[in-house]
Coordinates of C-alpha atoms in Angstrom, one line a residue:
M1 CA 3.8 -12.4 28.9
K2 CA 6.8 -14.2 28.6
A3 CA 9.8 -13.8 26.0
R4 CA 11.5 -16.6 23.9
F5 CA 14.4 -15.8 21.3
H6 CA 14.4 -18.2 18.9
A7 CA 17.2 -19.7 16.1
R8 CA 14.9 -20.4 13.2
L9 CA 11.7 -19.0 12.1
D10 CA 11.0 -22.5 12.0
D11 CA 10.3 -22.9 15.4
I12 CA 7.5 -20.7 15.4
D13 CA 3.9 -22.1 14.0
A14 CA 3.4 -20.3 10.9
S15 CA 0.1 -19.5 10.8
A16 CA 0.3 -18.1 14.7
W17 CA 3.1 -15.6 13.0
N18 CA 1.0 -14.6 10.0
A19 CA -1.8 -14.0 12.6
L20 CA 0.0 -11.2 13.6
L21 CA 0.6 -9.4 10.6
P22 CA -1.5 -6.3 9.8
D23 CA -2.0 -6.5 6.2
D24 CA -0.2 -9.2 3.8
N25 CA 3.2 -6.9 3.0
P26 CA 4.9 -10.3 1.9
F27 CA 8.4 -9.5 3.2
V28 CA 7.4 -9.9 7.0
E29 CA 5.3 -13.0 6.1
H30 CA 6.2 -16.7 7.8
A31 CA 7.2 -18.2 4.1
F32 CA 9.6 -15.6 3.3
L33 CA 11.4 -14.7 6.4
A34 CA 11.4 -18.6 6.4
G35 CA 12.7 -19.4 3.3
L36 CA 15.8 -17.1 3.7
E37 CA 16.7 -19.5 6.2
Q38 CA 15.8 -22.6 5.0
H39 CA 17.4 -21.7 1.6
G40 CA 21.2 -20.8 2.7
C41 CA 20.6 -17.0 2.5
V42 CA 20.2 -16.0 6.2
I43 CA 23.4 -17.2 7.5
P44 CA 26.4 -16.7 10.0
E45 CA 28.9 -16.6 8.2
Q46 CA 27.3 -13.6 6.0
G47 CA 26.8 -12.6 9.3
W48 CA 22.8 -13.4 9.9
Q49 CA 22.3 -15.0 13.1
P50 CA 18.0 -15.2 13.5
Y51 CA 17.0 -14.4 17.2
H52 CA 13.5 -14.2 16.9
L53 CA 11.6 -12.5 19.4
G54 CA 8.1 -14.2 20.5
L55 CA 6.1 -12.9 23.6
Y56 CA 3.8 -15.8 24.9
E57 CA 0.9 -15.9 27.2
R58 CA 0.3 -19.1 28.5
D59 CA 1.9 -20.4 25.4
R60 CA 0.3 -18.5 23.2
L61 CA 2.0 -16.3 20.9
V62 CA 0.6 -13.0 21.2
A63 CA 3.7 -10.6 19.7
A64 CA 6.9 -10.9 17.5
A65 CA 9.6 -9.2 15.4
P66 CA 12.0 -10.3 13.8
L67 CA 15.4 -10.1 14.9
Y68 CA 18.8 -11.1 13.9
L69 CA 22.0 -10.6 15.7
K70 CA 24.3 -9.0 13.2
G71 CA 28.0 -9.5 12.7
N72 CA 28.4 -6.4 9.9
S73 CA 26.4 -3.8 8.7
H74 CA 25.7 -5.7 5.1
G75 CA 22.1 -6.4 3.6
E76 CA 20.9 -4.0 6.0
F77 CA 20.3 -0.3 3.3
V78 CA 21.2 2.2 6.4
F79 CA 24.2 2.8 6.6
D80 CA 25.8 2.6 9.9
W81 CA 29.3 1.8 9.4
S82 CA 30.8 4.8 10.7
W83 CA 29.6 4.0 14.2
A84 CA 31.3 0.8 13.4
S85 CA 34.2 2.4 12.8
A86 CA 34.0 5.0 16.1
H87 CA 33.3 2.0 18.5
A88 CA 36.6 0.7 16.9
R89 CA 38.7 3.5 17.5
H90 CA 37.7 3.6 21.0
G91 CA 38.4 0.3 21.7
L92 CA 34.6 -0.7 21.6
A93 CA 33.2 -3.5 19.7
Y94 CA 30.0 -2.7 17.7
Y95 CA 29.2 -5.8 16.4
P96 CA 27.2 -8.1 17.0
K97 CA 24.8 -6.0 17.0
L98 CA 20.9 -7.0 17.6
L99 CA 18.8 -5.9 14.6
C100 CA 14.9 -6.0 13.8
A101 CA 14.7 -5.5 10.0
V102 CA 13.6 -7.7 6.9
P103 CA 17.0 -8.7 5.2
Y104 CA 18.6 -7.3 2.0
S105 CA 14.9 -6.0 1.6
P106 CA 14.9 -2.0 2.0
V107 CA 11.1 -2.3 2.0
T108 CA 8.8 -0.3 4.9
G109 CA 6.3 -2.4 6.7
P110 CA 5.9 -3.9 10.5
R111 CA 8.5 -4.9 12.3
L112 CA 6.9 -4.8 15.8
L113 CA 4.4 -7.7 15.7
V114 CA 0.8 -7.5 17.4
G115 CA -2.2 -8.3 15.2
D116 CA -5.1 -6.4 15.5
G117 CA -6.3 -6.6 18.6
A118 CA -7.0 -4.1 21.4
H119 CA -4.0 -4.4 23.2
G120 CA -1.7 -3.2 20.5
N121 CA 0.5 -0.7 22.5
E122 CA 0.9 -1.9 25.2
R123 CA 2.6 -5.4 23.0
R124 CA 4.6 -2.7 21.3
A125 CA 5.9 -1.4 24.1
A126 CA 6.4 -4.7 25.6
L127 CA 8.4 -6.3 22.6
I128 CA 10.5 -2.4 22.3
A129 CA 11.5 -2.9 26.2
T130 CA 12.5 -6.5 25.6
I131 CA 14.3 -5.8 22.8
R132 CA 16.2 -3.1 24.4
E133 CA 16.9 -5.1 27.5
E134 CA 18.1 -8.3 25.9
T135 CA 20.8 -5.8 24.2
R136 CA 21.6 -4.8 27.4
R137 CA 21.8 -8.9 28.8
L138 CA 24.0 -9.9 26.1
G139 CA 26.4 -6.8 26.6
L140 CA 26.0 -5.5 22.7
S141 CA 26.7 -2.1 21.5
S142 CA 23.4 -1.3 20.0
A143 CA 19.3 -2.3 18.7
H144 CA 18.5 -1.5 15.9
L145 CA 14.7 -1.1 13.8
N146 CA 15.2 -0.3 10.0
F147 CA 12.3 0.5 7.8
G148 CA 9.2 0.8 10.4
S149 CA 5.8 1.4 10.0
V150 CA 3.4 4.3 10.9
E151 CA 2.7 2.3 14.2
D152 CA 6.4 1.2 15.0
V153 CA 7.5 5.1 14.4
A154 CA 5.0 6.1 17.0
A155 CA 5.5 3.2 19.3
L156 CA 9.3 4.7 19.3
R157 CA 9.1 7.4 18.7
G158 CA 9.8 10.2 22.0
G159 CA 11.7 7.4 24.1
D160 CA 15.4 6.7 24.1
W161 CA 15.8 5.0 20.3
L162 CA 17.6 7.9 18.5
P163 CA 14.9 8.7 15.0
R164 CA 16.6 8.1 11.7
F165 CA 15.2 9.0 7.9
D166 CA 16.2 8.7 4.7
W167 CA 14.6 9.2 1.1
Q168 CA 13.3 6.4 -1.3
F169 CA 11.3 7.2 -5.0
H170 CA 7.7 5.9 -5.3
W171 CA 5.0 6.0 -7.6
Q172 CA 1.2 6.5 -6.4
N173 CA -1.8 5.6 -8.1
A174 CA -3.9 8.4 -8.7
G175 CA -6.6 6.6 -10.7
W176 CA -5.4 6.8 -13.9
R177 CA -6.9 4.8 -16.5
D178 CA -3.9 3.5 -18.3
F179 CA 0.0 4.4 -18.9
D180 CA -0.8 6.5 -21.4
D181 CA -3.3 8.9 -18.9
F182 CA -0.5 8.0 -16.1
L183 CA 1.7 10.0 -18.9
G184 CA -0.8 12.9 -19.0
A185 CA -0.5 14.1 -15.7
L186 CA 3.2 14.9 -16.4
N187 CA 5.2 17.9 -17.5
H188 CA 5.7 17.6 -21.7
K189 CA 9.6 17.3 -21.4
K190 CA 9.4 14.1 -18.8
R191 CA 6.8 12.4 -20.8
K192 CA 8.3 12.8 -24.2
N193 CA 11.6 11.2 -22.5
I194 CA 9.9 8.3 -21.0
R195 CA 7.8 7.7 -24.9
S196 CA 11.4 7.8 -26.2
E197 CA 13.4 5.6 -23.7
R198 CA 10.1 2.7 -24.6
A199 CA 10.7 3.4 -28.2
R200 CA 14.3 2.4 -27.9
A201 CA 13.6 -0.6 -26.6
A202 CA 10.6 -1.3 -28.7
R203 CA 13.4 -0.9 -31.8
A204 CA 16.1 -2.6 -30.1
G205 CA 13.2 -6.1 -30.6
A206 CA 13.0 -6.3 -26.7
V207 CA 9.5 -7.5 -25.6
C208 CA 8.5 -7.4 -22.0
E209 CA 6.2 -9.4 -20.2
I210 CA 5.1 -9.9 -16.2
R211 CA 4.2 -13.5 -15.2
H212 CA 2.8 -14.9 -11.5
G213 CA 5.4 -17.0 -9.6
D214 CA 3.1 -20.2 -10.8
E215 CA 3.4 -19.1 -14.3
L216 CA 7.0 -19.7 -14.5
D217 CA 8.6 -22.7 -15.8
E218 CA 11.8 -24.0 -14.2
R219 CA 14.4 -22.3 -17.6
E220 CA 13.2 -19.2 -16.4
W221 CA 13.8 -19.3 -12.7
T222 CA 16.8 -20.2 -13.6
A223 CA 16.9 -17.2 -16.2
L224 CA 16.0 -15.3 -13.8
H225 CA 18.4 -16.1 -10.8
A226 CA 21.1 -16.2 -13.6
F227 CA 20.8 -12.2 -14.0
Y228 CA 20.3 -11.4 -10.3
L229 CA 23.6 -13.0 -10.0
S230 CA 24.8 -11.1 -13.2
T231 CA 24.1 -7.5 -11.5
F232 CA 25.9 -8.4 -8.3
D233 CA 28.6 -9.8 -10.2
D234 CA 29.0 -6.6 -12.1
K235 CA 28.9 -4.1 -9.3
G236 CA 31.0 -6.4 -7.0
N237 CA 28.9 -7.0 -4.5
F238 CA 27.7 -10.8 -3.1
P239 CA 24.3 -12.5 -4.2
A240 CA 22.9 -13.6 -1.1
L241 CA 19.9 -14.8 -2.3
T242 CA 20.1 -18.4 -3.9
L243 CA 18.3 -20.3 -6.7
D244 CA 16.4 -22.9 -4.8
F245 CA 15.3 -19.6 -2.4
F246 CA 14.0 -18.0 -5.8
R247 CA 11.9 -21.4 -6.5
H248 CA 11.0 -21.2 -3.2
L249 CA 9.0 -17.7 -3.3
G250 CA 7.8 -19.7 -7.1
R251 CA 6.2 -22.2 -5.0
A252 CA 4.9 -20.7 -1.4
M253 CA 3.6 -17.7 -2.5
P254 CA 3.0 -17.8 -6.3
R255 CA 0.4 -14.9 -6.7
R256 CA 2.7 -12.9 -4.7
V257 CA 5.9 -13.5 -6.6
L258 CA 6.2 -12.0 -10.5
G259 CA 8.9 -12.1 -13.2
V260 CA 9.3 -9.8 -16.2
L261 CA 10.7 -11.3 -18.9
C262 CA 12.4 -9.7 -21.6
R263 CA 12.8 -11.2 -24.5
R264 CA 14.6 -10.6 -28.0
G265 CA 14.5 -12.5 -30.7
G266 CA 13.2 -15.3 -29.1
R267 CA 15.4 -15.5 -26.5
L268 CA 15.4 -14.5 -22.5
I269 CA 18.1 -11.4 -22.1
A270 CA 17.0 -9.5 -19.0
G271 CA 14.7 -9.9 -16.0
A272 CA 13.5 -8.5 -12.6
I273 CA 12.1 -10.0 -9.5
L274 CA 9.4 -8.7 -8.1
L275 CA 6.8 -8.8 -5.0
R276 CA 2.9 -7.7 -4.3
S277 CA 0.4 -7.3 -1.8
A278 CA -3.2 -6.1 -2.1
T279 CA -2.0 -2.8 -2.2
T280 CA 1.8 -1.9 -3.5
L281 CA 4.2 -3.5 -6.1
Y282 CA 7.8 -4.0 -5.1
G283 CA 10.6 -3.6 -7.1
R284 CA 13.4 -6.2 -6.3
Y285 CA 16.2 -7.7 -8.7
W286 CA 17.1 -7.2 -12.0
G287 CA 19.6 -8.3 -14.4
C288 CA 20.7 -8.7 -18.0
S289 CA 22.9 -11.2 -20.5
E290 CA 22.7 -8.3 -22.8
Q291 CA 22.8 -3.9 -22.8
V292 CA 19.5 -2.6 -24.6
E293 CA 19.2 1.1 -24.2
G294 CA 16.4 1.8 -22.0
L295 CA 15.4 -2.0 -21.4
H296 CA 16.6 -1.4 -17.5
F297 CA 13.8 1.2 -17.2
E298 CA 11.4 -0.7 -19.7
A299 CA 11.5 -3.9 -17.0
C300 CA 12.3 -2.2 -13.7
Y301 CA 9.4 1.0 -13.7
Y302 CA 7.4 1.4 -16.6
Q303 CA 6.4 -2.6 -16.6
G304 CA 5.8 -2.3 -13.0
I305 CA 3.7 0.7 -13.6
D306 CA 1.5 -0.9 -16.5
Y307 CA 1.1 -3.8 -13.8
C308 CA -0.6 -1.6 -11.0
L309 CA -2.7 0.6 -13.7
R310 CA -4.0 -3.4 -14.3
E311 CA -4.4 -4.3 -11.4
G312 CA -5.4 -1.1 -9.5
L313 CA -2.9 -1.2 -6.8
K314 CA -2.1 2.0 -4.7
R315 CA 2.0 2.0 -5.0
F316 CA 5.0 0.4 -6.9
E317 CA 8.3 0.7 -4.6
P318 CA 10.5 0.1 -6.9
G319 CA 14.0 -0.3 -4.1
A320 CA 16.5 2.2 -2.7
Q321 CA 18.0 4.8 -4.0
G322 CA 18.0 5.9 -7.6
E323 CA 17.5 9.8 -7.9
H324 CA 16.9 8.8 -11.4
K325 CA 13.6 7.4 -10.5
L326 CA 12.0 11.0 -10.0
A327 CA 12.0 11.6 -13.7
R328 CA 9.7 8.7 -14.1
G329 CA 7.2 9.4 -11.5
F330 CA 8.5 8.3 -8.5
L331 CA 8.2 11.0 -6.0
P332 CA 10.4 11.4 -2.4
V333 CA 8.9 9.2 0.6
Q334 CA 10.6 9.3 3.8
T335 CA 11.8 5.2 5.7
H336 CA 12.6 5.3 9.0
S337 CA 14.8 3.6 11.4
F338 CA 15.4 3.9 14.9
H339 CA 18.9 2.9 17.1
W340 CA 19.4 1.9 20.3
I341 CA 22.7 2.8 21.7
A342 CA 23.8 0.9 24.6
D343 CA 27.5 3.6 25.8
P344 CA 25.5 7.0 26.6
R345 CA 28.9 8.7 25.2
F346 CA 28.1 7.1 22.0
R347 CA 24.4 8.0 22.1
E348 CA 25.2 11.3 22.5
A349 CA 27.7 11.8 19.6
I350 CA 25.5 9.9 17.2
S351 CA 22.3 11.9 18.2
D352 CA 24.4 15.3 17.1
A353 CA 25.8 13.3 14.2
L354 CA 21.7 12.6 13.4
A355 CA 20.2 15.8 14.2
R356 CA 22.9 17.6 11.4
E357 CA 22.0 14.8 8.7
R358 CA 18.4 15.2 9.2
R359 CA 19.1 18.8 8.3
A360 CA 20.6 18.3 5.5
L361 CA 17.9 15.5 4.3
H362 CA 15.5 17.5 4.9
A363 CA 17.1 20.0 2.2
Y364 CA 17.9 17.5 -0.3
G365 CA 14.1 16.7 0.0
E366 CA 13.3 20.2 -1.1
D367 CA 15.6 20.1 -3.5
L368 CA 14.1 16.5 -4.8
T369 CA 10.2 18.0 -4.5
A370 CA 11.0 21.3 -6.8
H371 CA 12.0 19.0 -9.5
S372 CA 8.5 17.0 -9.4
P373 CA 7.9 15.6 -13.2
Y374 CA 4.2 16.1 -12.7
A375 CA 2.7 18.9 -14.3
H376 CA 0.4 19.3 -10.8
R377 CA 0.6 17.9 -7.6
V378 CA 0.2 14.4 -6.7
T379 CA 1.0 13.1 -3.2
D380 CA 0.7 10.0 -1.1
A381 CA -1.3 10.0 2.0
A382 CA -0.4 7.0 3.0
A383 CA 3.7 7.4 2.9
P384 CA 4.8 7.6 6.4
S385 CA 5.3 10.8 8.1
P386 CA 8.2 12.9 8.6
I387 CA 10.7 12.0 11.8
P388 CA 9.5 12.8 14.9
G389 CA 11.0 16.6 15.9
A390 CA 12.0 17.5 12.1
P391 CA 11.2 20.7 10.8
P392 CA 8.1 20.2 8.5
R393 CA 8.8 20.3 4.7
S394 CA 7.6 24.1 3.6
G395 CA 3.9 24.2 3.0
E396 CA 3.6 21.7 5.7
S397 CA 2.0 21.4 9.0
D398 CA 4.6 19.6 11.2
R399 CA 1.9 16.2 11.0
A400 CA 4.6 14.2 14.3

């Protein structure tokens, strides 16, 4: 296999790239990743330099990975600012680093793309080795793989990449008939609170609907992007995604992207963008022009749960962080990243820090589990396994 690095995803044929995907996760599809580059979202000025890896046999793409030379740690959701600071204090450059990830998307999915043939394990190993060797060749501080799939975790475990995990909150469809059936699985207090939240938004005159990308007109796309901008402005963050990228999703992935449109008195006042696969709904970007009590939860969580129940989707992943999701039926699930640190001294120090972090995160996970909103245990059998070598949660065997 011959390795080539590409400065644009459009240099790789879309059908050849998509043929390597194990499922229909929208975030690693060529249309999504190339769209970020085509429409000004992934640019060197914001710390993203595409450097995609392809492995070829006789000019046929047989394995690939979305790679970026990163000039900062923005838009990654796996926080390593302290590692960069430690390098700087010792007179060493941490940036640029090499990152295997989906920009601005803390979504678990495949990162080492090898198709479904008999050589998957061999080709994942070749991708990992090539990324590590390119990091050495370029004299970079480190290489990272964020939010990897179960298969990625299995390929990286036991090597010289440092494992790390964190918690997200996902909703798992246990086969409920409708929203009321789902509410019936919650304990009395949580069920009452959700009904109260939905009623407050309704009493305020807010009406929400979900429409697919090809059902949204230009005015609605413009409004959804304006809502997205307002949220980033309120939080003082940089809004990397452009209106042209939103429009691109509507054209390129018309039934995979959805808009939650919230109106009051016939006027759009809030909205959210979601994406979906055959099994999973992914919540992404929310914003509003008017504050309505309970509307954020209605648009970002309850409309999505309703959609999953109607469409028969198995999971709803509403985004990173947010303990408030627990009370609304979303349970803690581990996400995984792996890190190759070039300097052995920093590798040892970061390894020690991650061991302490894992212990604290497992204790945190125990506390979250103790506050489950469900009257009886609900589990997600498809959730990624715990990090290799980590102690099991109480009542669990070590599935690693």
